[in-house]
Amino acid sequence: MVVIMLRVNNLNVAINNISILKSVSFTVDKFSSVIGRNGAGKTTLIRTIMNILPAASGSIKFNNEDLANSRTFEMTKLGIGYMPEDRRLIPDLTTRENIMIPIWTLSYNKKEQENELDKILVFIPEIKKFLNRNAYQLSGGQQKLVALARAMIVGKNLLLLDEPFEGVAPA
């Protein structure tokens, strides 16, 4: 039996009365990617799934739960992580603090929080070098890694990545 994690049905989204997404429907059961040219609506789709942009009509369900009633910050409780294309780091916070922001919304104790951070650092060990540096001190590629780590720390069930490798060095 295939379990559908994400179901988007007949989604319509407009920005400033300009229709961006029209009758978009798809399901995701494991791994999927949305590929398209610039301006095709990929970022709009992700922002709508995260309830940052409102849908004009249609539905978005994650594990049969309607996301229309979920606020963006509450999606961490569902295990949904989101990495925006423009990183959205808080410049005066350290790398560690920027990564930990979404996990602070969960009821994890200090030890559990550190365990989750350790798991991320195993996956992206480069971050260890600049964990205590403020975000404004990082290069664009380093900031992108921090944004990825922040999404991954809570994105255990669904990880939405918008332009995940833009600005990251190939190595």
PDB file of C-alpha atoms in Angstrom:
ATOM      1  CA  MET A   1       0.000   0.000   0.000  1.00  0.00           C
ATOM      2  CA  VAL A   2       1.361   3.413  -0.975  1.00  0.00           C
ATOM      3  CA  VAL A   3       0.911   6.108   1.658  1.00  0.00           C
ATOM      4  CA  ILE A   4       0.327   9.543   0.164  1.00  0.00           C
ATOM      5  CA  MET A   5       2.154  12.116   2.285  1.00  0.00           C
ATOM      6  CA  LEU A   6       1.281  15.231   0.331  1.00  0.00           C
ATOM      7  CA  ARG A   7      -1.798  15.725  -1.825  1.00  0.00           C
ATOM      8  CA  VAL A   8      -2.398  18.940  -3.739  1.00  0.00           C
ATOM      9  CA  ASN A   9      -5.775  19.039  -5.449  1.00  0.00           C
ATOM     10  CA  ASN A  10      -7.001  21.610  -7.970  1.00  0.00           C
ATOM     11  CA  LEU A  11      -4.848  24.368  -6.453  1.00  0.00           C
ATOM     12  CA  ASN A  12      -5.309  27.905  -7.754  1.00  0.00           C
ATOM     13  CA  VAL A  13      -3.126  30.781  -6.541  1.00  0.00           C
ATOM     14  CA  ALA A  14      -3.051  34.409  -7.580  1.00  0.00           C
ATOM     15  CA  ILE A  15      -0.727  37.208  -6.547  1.00  0.00           C
ATOM     16  CA  ASN A  16      -2.052  40.764  -6.956  1.00  0.00           C
ATOM     17  CA  ASN A  17      -4.931  39.430  -9.054  1.00  0.00           C
ATOM     18  CA  ILE A  18      -2.511  37.706 -11.451  1.00  0.00           C
ATOM     19  CA  SER A  19      -3.150  33.990 -11.712  1.00  0.00           C
ATOM     20  CA  ILE A  20       0.080  32.098 -11.010  1.00  0.00           C
ATOM     21  CA  LEU A  21      -1.042  28.501 -10.438  1.00  0.00           C
ATOM     22  CA  LYS A  22      -4.069  27.075 -12.234  1.00  0.00           C
ATOM     23  CA  SER A  23      -5.671  23.736 -11.340  1.00  0.00           C
ATOM     24  CA  VAL A  24      -2.452  22.176  -9.995  1.00  0.00           C
ATOM     25  CA  SER A  25      -2.900  18.632  -8.716  1.00  0.00           C
ATOM     26  CA  PHE A  26      -0.332  16.027  -7.658  1.00  0.00           C
ATOM     27  CA  THR A  27       0.543  13.563  -4.932  1.00  0.00           C
ATOM     28  CA  VAL A  28       3.866  12.789  -3.267  1.00  0.00           C
ATOM     29  CA  ASP A  29       4.500   9.479  -1.552  1.00  0.00           C
ATOM     30  CA  LYS A  30       8.301   9.464  -1.162  1.00  0.00           C
ATOM     31  CA  PHE A  31      10.501  11.775  -3.153  1.00  0.00           C
ATOM     32  CA  SER A  32       9.534  14.271  -5.752  1.00  0.00           C
ATOM     33  CA  SER A  33      10.884  17.374  -7.360  1.00  0.00           C
ATOM     34  CA  VAL A  34       9.291  20.211  -9.239  1.00  0.00           C
ATOM     35  CA  ILE A  35      11.341  21.396 -12.176  1.00  0.00           C
ATOM     36  CA  GLY A  36      10.534  24.324 -14.414  1.00  0.00           C
ATOM     37  CA  ARG A  37      11.820  27.504 -15.941  1.00  0.00           C
ATOM     38  CA  ASN A  38      12.082  30.765 -14.041  1.00  0.00           C
ATOM     39  CA  GLY A  39       8.644  32.200 -13.396  1.00  0.00           C
ATOM     40  CA  ALA A  40       6.854  28.854 -13.731  1.00  0.00           C
ATOM     41  CA  GLY A  41       5.437  29.037 -10.194  1.00  0.00           C
ATOM     42  CA  LYS A  42       7.720  26.683  -8.244  1.00  0.00           C
ATOM     43  CA  THR A  43       8.340  29.140  -5.403  1.00  0.00           C
ATOM     44  CA  THR A  44       4.663  30.123  -5.369  1.00  0.00           C
ATOM     45  CA  LEU A  45       3.730  26.456  -5.027  1.00  0.00           C
ATOM     46  CA  ILE A  46       6.046  25.899  -2.055  1.00  0.00           C
ATOM     47  CA  ARG A  47       4.966  29.115  -0.353  1.00  0.00           C
ATOM     48  CA  THR A  48       1.341  28.097  -0.770  1.00  0.00           C
ATOM     49  CA  ILE A  49       1.993  24.634   0.683  1.00  0.00           C
ATOM     50  CA  MET A  50       3.629  26.382   3.666  1.00  0.00           C
ATOM     51  CA  ASN A  51       0.602  28.711   3.934  1.00  0.00           C
ATOM     52  CA  ILE A  52       2.735  31.796   3.372  1.00  0.00           C
ATOM     53  CA  LEU A  53       0.631  32.598   0.314  1.00  0.00           C
ATOM     54  CA  PRO A  54      -3.109  31.935   0.398  1.00  0.00           C
ATOM     55  CA  ALA A  55      -4.707  29.571  -2.088  1.00  0.00           C
ATOM     56  CA  ALA A  56      -7.619  31.033  -4.040  1.00  0.00           C
ATOM     57  CA  SER A  57      -9.108  27.531  -4.193  1.00  0.00           C
ATOM     58  CA  GLY A  58      -8.153  23.900  -4.011  1.00  0.00           C
ATOM     59  CA  SER A  59      -6.732  21.869  -1.173  1.00  0.00           C
ATOM     60  CA  ILE A  60      -3.391  20.845   0.277  1.00  0.00           C
ATOM     61  CA  LYS A  61      -3.279  17.851   2.606  1.00  0.00           C
ATOM     62  CA  PHE A  62      -0.331  16.376   4.437  1.00  0.00           C
ATOM     63  CA  ASN A  63      -0.933  12.896   5.857  1.00  0.00           C
ATOM     64  CA  ASN A  64      -4.657  13.578   5.369  1.00  0.00           C
ATOM     65  CA  GLU A  65      -4.495  16.763   7.464  1.00  0.00           C
ATOM     66  CA  ASP A  66      -5.703  19.906   5.714  1.00  0.00           C
ATOM     67  CA  LEU A  67      -2.856  22.440   5.773  1.00  0.00           C
ATOM     68  CA  ALA A  68      -5.174  25.386   5.065  1.00  0.00           C
ATOM     69  CA  ASN A  69      -5.841  25.689   8.787  1.00  0.00           C
ATOM     70  CA  SER A  70      -2.190  25.371   9.835  1.00  0.00           C
ATOM     71  CA  ARG A  71      -0.070  28.410  10.419  1.00  0.00           C
ATOM     72  CA  THR A  72       3.414  28.256   8.944  1.00  0.00           C
ATOM     73  CA  PHE A  73       5.214  27.913  12.263  1.00  0.00           C
ATOM     74  CA  GLU A  74       2.918  25.053  13.300  1.00  0.00           C
ATOM     75  CA  MET A  75       4.121  22.908  10.419  1.00  0.00           C
ATOM     76  CA  THR A  76       7.228  22.020  12.414  1.00  0.00           C
ATOM     77  CA  LYS A  77       4.948  19.939  14.646  1.00  0.00           C
ATOM     78  CA  LEU A  78       3.956  17.937  11.564  1.00  0.00           C
ATOM     79  CA  GLY A  79       7.618  17.327  10.717  1.00  0.00           C
ATOM     80  CA  ILE A  80       7.610  19.716   7.765  1.00  0.00           C
ATOM     81  CA  GLY A  81      10.780  21.679   7.089  1.00  0.00           C
ATOM     82  CA  TYR A  82      11.070  24.548   4.611  1.00  0.00           C
ATOM     83  CA  MET A  83      14.133  26.152   3.104  1.00  0.00           C
ATOM     84  CA  PRO A  84      13.257  29.357   1.230  1.00  0.00           C
ATOM     85  CA  GLU A  85      15.327  30.319  -1.797  1.00  0.00           C
ATOM     86  CA  ASP A  86      16.455  33.549  -0.125  1.00  0.00           C
ATOM     87  CA  ARG A  87      17.672  31.829   3.087  1.00  0.00           C
ATOM     88  CA  ARG A  88      15.842  34.148   5.568  1.00  0.00           C
ATOM     89  CA  LEU A  89      18.512  33.943   8.264  1.00  0.00           C
ATOM     90  CA  ILE A  90      18.530  36.373  11.163  1.00  0.00           C
ATOM     91  CA  PRO A  91      21.824  38.256  10.726  1.00  0.00           C
ATOM     92  CA  ASP A  92      22.585  38.912  14.397  1.00  0.00           C
ATOM     93  CA  LEU A  93      21.936  35.335  15.510  1.00  0.00           C
ATOM     94  CA  THR A  94      24.677  32.725  15.382  1.00  0.00           C
ATOM     95  CA  THR A  95      24.621  29.841  12.951  1.00  0.00           C
ATOM     96  CA  ARG A  96      23.628  27.539  15.830  1.00  0.00           C
ATOM     97  CA  GLU A  97      20.732  29.816  16.826  1.00  0.00           C
ATOM     98  CA  ASN A  98      19.493  30.140  13.239  1.00  0.00           C
ATOM     99  CA  ILE A  99      19.453  26.358  12.887  1.00  0.00           C
ATOM    100  CA  MET A 100      17.681  25.868  16.207  1.00  0.00           C
ATOM    101  CA  ILE A 101      14.846  28.387  15.655  1.00  0.00           C
ATOM    102  CA  PRO A 102      12.281  25.885  14.318  1.00  0.00           C
ATOM    103  CA  ILE A 103      13.082  23.237  16.906  1.00  0.00           C
ATOM    104  CA  TRP A 104      12.451  25.766  19.679  1.00  0.00           C
ATOM    105  CA  THR A 105       8.762  25.615  18.706  1.00  0.00           C
ATOM    106  CA  LEU A 106       8.705  21.946  19.726  1.00  0.00           C
ATOM    107  CA  SER A 107       8.660  20.557  23.251  1.00  0.00           C
ATOM    108  CA  TYR A 108      12.218  19.238  23.161  1.00  0.00           C
ATOM    109  CA  ASN A 109      14.455  19.491  26.189  1.00  0.00           C
ATOM    110  CA  LYS A 110      18.019  20.821  25.850  1.00  0.00           C
ATOM    111  CA  LYS A 111      19.545  17.347  25.404  1.00  0.00           C
ATOM    112  CA  GLU A 112      17.047  16.411  22.667  1.00  0.00           C
ATOM    113  CA  GLN A 113      17.731  19.715  20.896  1.00  0.00           C
ATOM    114  CA  GLU A 114      21.488  19.083  20.982  1.00  0.00           C
ATOM    115  CA  ASN A 115      20.969  15.511  19.715  1.00  0.00           C
ATOM    116  CA  GLU A 116      18.990  16.848  16.764  1.00  0.00           C
ATOM    117  CA  LEU A 117      21.710  19.403  16.027  1.00  0.00           C
ATOM    118  CA  ASP A 118      24.363  16.660  16.201  1.00  0.00           C
ATOM    119  CA  LYS A 119      22.442  14.633  13.587  1.00  0.00           C
ATOM    120  CA  ILE A 120      22.474  17.624  11.248  1.00  0.00           C
ATOM    121  CA  LEU A 121      26.190  18.219  11.818  1.00  0.00           C
ATOM    122  CA  VAL A 122      26.928  14.624  10.840  1.00  0.00           C
ATOM    123  CA  PHE A 123      25.068  15.228   7.578  1.00  0.00           C
ATOM    124  CA  ILE A 124      26.566  18.698   6.927  1.00  0.00           C
ATOM    125  CA  PRO A 125      29.885  18.695   8.836  1.00  0.00           C
ATOM    126  CA  GLU A 126      31.099  21.925   7.172  1.00  0.00           C
ATOM    127  CA  ILE A 127      28.788  23.883   9.461  1.00  0.00           C
ATOM    128  CA  LYS A 128      30.812  22.939  12.563  1.00  0.00           C
ATOM    129  CA  LYS A 129      33.490  25.458  11.515  1.00  0.00           C
ATOM    130  CA  PHE A 130      31.131  28.425  11.782  1.00  0.00           C
ATOM    131  CA  LEU A 131      28.525  27.357  14.366  1.00  0.00           C
ATOM    132  CA  ASN A 132      29.309  30.304  16.649  1.00  0.00           C
ATOM    133  CA  ARG A 133      29.590  32.960  13.946  1.00  0.00           C
ATOM    134  CA  ASN A 134      26.727  35.356  13.289  1.00  0.00           C
ATOM    135  CA  ALA A 135      24.837  34.807  10.055  1.00  0.00           C
ATOM    136  CA  TYR A 136      25.904  38.176   8.631  1.00  0.00           C
ATOM    137  CA  GLN A 137      29.528  36.983   8.795  1.00  0.00           C
ATOM    138  CA  LEU A 138      28.891  34.028   6.498  1.00  0.00           C
ATOM    139  CA  SER A 139      29.327  33.760   2.743  1.00  0.00           C
ATOM    140  CA  GLY A 140      26.237  33.192   0.607  1.00  0.00           C
ATOM    141  CA  GLY A 141      27.045  29.507   0.232  1.00  0.00           C
ATOM    142  CA  GLN A 142      27.543  29.090   3.979  1.00  0.00           C
ATOM    143  CA  GLN A 143      24.231  30.830   4.617  1.00  0.00           C
ATOM    144  CA  LYS A 144      22.566  28.414   2.212  1.00  0.00           C
ATOM    145  CA  LEU A 145      23.965  25.466   4.203  1.00  0.00           C
ATOM    146  CA  VAL A 146      22.613  26.993   7.426  1.00  0.00           C
ATOM    147  CA  ALA A 147      19.168  27.414   5.835  1.00  0.00           C
ATOM    148  CA  LEU A 148      19.289  23.778   4.689  1.00  0.00           C
ATOM    149  CA  ALA A 149      20.261  22.619   8.179  1.00  0.00           C
ATOM    150  CA  ARG A 150      17.443  24.684   9.705  1.00  0.00           C
ATOM    151  CA  ALA A 151      14.913  23.010   7.403  1.00  0.00           C
ATOM    152  CA  MET A 152      16.336  19.547   8.014  1.00  0.00           C
ATOM    153  CA  ILE A 153      16.282  19.784  11.804  1.00  0.00           C
ATOM    154  CA  VAL A 154      12.475  19.618  11.802  1.00  0.00           C
ATOM    155  CA  GLY A 155      11.769  18.296   8.297  1.00  0.00           C
ATOM    156  CA  LYS A 156      11.622  14.639   9.273  1.00  0.00           C
ATOM    157  CA  ASN A 157       8.428  13.903   7.328  1.00  0.00           C
ATOM    158  CA  LEU A 158       8.497  16.449   4.521  1.00  0.00           C
ATOM    159  CA  LEU A 159      11.346  18.665   3.399  1.00  0.00           C
ATOM    160  CA  LEU A 160      10.523  21.507   1.007  1.00  0.00           C
ATOM    161  CA  LEU A 161      13.622  22.999  -0.591  1.00  0.00           C
ATOM    162  CA  ASP A 162      13.389  26.028  -2.855  1.00  0.00           C
ATOM    163  CA  GLU A 163      16.519  26.384  -5.027  1.00  0.00           C
ATOM    164  CA  PRO A 164      18.560  24.338  -2.526  1.00  0.00           C
ATOM    165  CA  PHE A 165      21.906  24.493  -4.303  1.00  0.00           C
ATOM    166  CA  GLU A 166      21.846  27.984  -5.740  1.00  0.00           C
ATOM    167  CA  GLY A 167      25.014  29.742  -4.577  1.00  0.00           C
ATOM    168  CA  VAL A 168      26.588  26.643  -3.007  1.00  0.00           C
ATOM    169  CA  ALA A 169      30.088  25.695  -4.157  1.00  0.00           C
ATOM    170  CA  PRO A 170      30.155  22.408  -6.103  1.00  0.00           C
ATOM    171  CA  ALA A 171      32.539  20.783  -3.602  1.00  0.00           C
TER     172      ALA A 171
END
